[in-house]
Amino acid sequence: MDNRPIGVFDSGLGGLTAVRQLRRVLPGEDIIYFGDTGRVPYGSHGRDIIVQYARQDIRFLLRQNVKYILAACGTVSSTYPAAEAATLPVPYTGVVEAAAKAAAAATRNGRVGVIGTAATIRSGSYEALLHTLVPGVQTMARPCPLLVPLVENGYVNDGNPVTTLVIAEYLTPLRDAGVDTLILGCTHYPLLKKMIGDFMGKAVALIDPGKVTANATGAALAARGLANPRKTGGTARFYVSDTAESFAAAEALFLGDYAGGSVERIPIEEY
Ligand code: DGL
């Protein structure tokens, strides 16, 4: 039993979609979130920069005395080396493992699609794991860089014509390939779940990595004796590297009913 907070980080505010899920499944846990709003997006950078940023984000969270670290960012989850994560003083998880397992369990025809940032798709992270989980799996992966700015600019209303067009442009090859499972491998995509689902069709299972990772976190904490015994009353504190005002504007979009909590700006370059 451990009442220290869970640390969650992301390149920006998209990772709040994972915080929303954590608050839902673990309402007794305190959460500290860092969103690197001053340096987002990570997904268009090369590996070295992404790893350097992830190290600073992790160091900041460790200074907050967190008991467990969740990288909500698909890009970091696909890039930060597992060997380095294993040396951290607290358990660390990204979102790739739980999402790949959920996709492996969901697929019936062995055809799985993956969408994410350019860095996530370049890493091949989801496909590598899927191949170990589902022998003979056929994967099809596509970067969808325009979806992040569309979400950040609020183009998430159902049937939005611009977003609908961009979804069709990116996802047509995946639909034509007959994937029956699609991993929404980027923090922002769950906000487009309805529109992506409408385009892909009802028979296609959509996997939300933040959601399945949040669902797995309770068991992961319990297995390590790190769960907070409290069943309700958890709090959330938010830190960003750009102005706190930018957080306020996006909070409702990403956190929904779970909006609320203190927000503070920190100088992440100093970590
Ligand atoms: N959070 C990133 C991800 O899930 C998307 C935004 C970015 O490119 O930094 O990959």
Tab-separated table of N, CA and C and ligand atoms in Angstrom, residues 10-11 40-44 72-75 117 120 148 185-188, ligand 1:
chain	number	residue	atom	x	y	z
A	10	ASP	N	3.211	13.454	-20.913
A	10	ASP	CA	2.935	13.444	-22.355
A	10	ASP	C	3.664	14.623	-22.972
A	11	SER	N	3.782	14.591	-24.291
A	11	SER	CA	4.392	15.711	-25.001
A	11	SER	C	3.571	16.992	-24.844
A	40	VAL	N	5.837	20.548	-27.456
A	40	VAL	CA	5.006	19.699	-28.301
A	40	VAL	C	5.036	20.250	-29.724
A	41	PRO	N	4.986	19.475	-30.802
A	41	PRO	CA	4.840	18.018	-30.830
A	41	PRO	C	6.176	17.282	-30.768
A	42	TYR	N	6.174	16.097	-30.179
A	42	TYR	CA	7.349	15.225	-30.192
A	42	TYR	C	7.359	14.370	-31.471
A	43	GLY	N	6.162	14.094	-31.982
A	43	GLY	CA	6.008	13.076	-33.020
A	43	GLY	C	6.689	13.377	-34.337
A	44	SER	N	7.078	14.653	-34.551
A	44	SER	CA	7.758	14.976	-35.801
A	44	SER	C	9.272	15.038	-35.596
A	72	ALA	N	1.974	8.491	-21.246
A	72	ALA	CA	0.723	8.418	-22.008
A	72	ALA	C	0.964	8.657	-23.492
A	73	CYS	N	2.104	9.241	-23.811
A	73	CYS	CA	2.423	9.651	-25.178
A	73	CYS	C	2.789	8.436	-26.044
A	74	GLY	N	2.076	8.264	-27.151
A	74	GLY	CA	2.378	7.154	-28.045
A	74	GLY	C	3.802	7.258	-28.589
A	75	THR	N	4.237	8.486	-28.864
A	75	THR	CA	5.568	8.705	-29.424
A	75	THR	C	6.652	8.302	-28.422
A	117	THR	N	1.747	9.025	-34.714
A	117	THR	CA	2.596	10.087	-35.264
A	117	THR	C	3.661	9.465	-36.168
A	120	THR	N	6.108	7.409	-34.107
A	120	THR	CA	5.533	6.142	-33.630
A	120	THR	C	5.526	5.112	-34.746
A	148	VAL	N	-3.497	15.476	-35.140
A	148	VAL	CA	-3.199	16.158	-33.864
A	148	VAL	C	-3.600	17.636	-33.914
A	185	GLY	N	-3.056	4.844	-32.080
A	185	GLY	CA	-1.786	4.929	-31.377
A	185	GLY	C	-1.265	6.320	-31.081
A	186	CYS	N	-2.118	7.235	-30.751
A	186	CYS	CA	-1.707	8.605	-30.419
A	186	CYS	C	-2.739	9.159	-29.455
A	187	THR	N	-2.243	9.916	-28.478
A	187	THR	CA	-3.091	10.439	-27.407
A	187	THR	C	-4.361	11.141	-27.889
A	188	HIS	N	-4.260	11.800	-29.052
A	188	HIS	CA	-5.379	12.639	-29.490
A	188	HIS	C	-6.505	11.865	-30.187
B	1	DGL	N1	1.261	12.859	-27.615
B	1	DGL	C1	1.730	12.516	-28.944
B	1	DGL	C2	1.528	11.019	-29.165
B	1	DGL	O1	0.688	10.386	-28.560
B	1	DGL	C3	1.028	13.321	-30.003
B	1	DGL	C4	1.495	14.746	-30.101
B	1	DGL	C5	2.972	14.860	-30.442
B	1	DGL	O2	3.364	14.614	-31.587
B	1	DGL	O3	3.733	15.164	-29.544
B	1	DGL	O4	2.230	10.446	-29.954
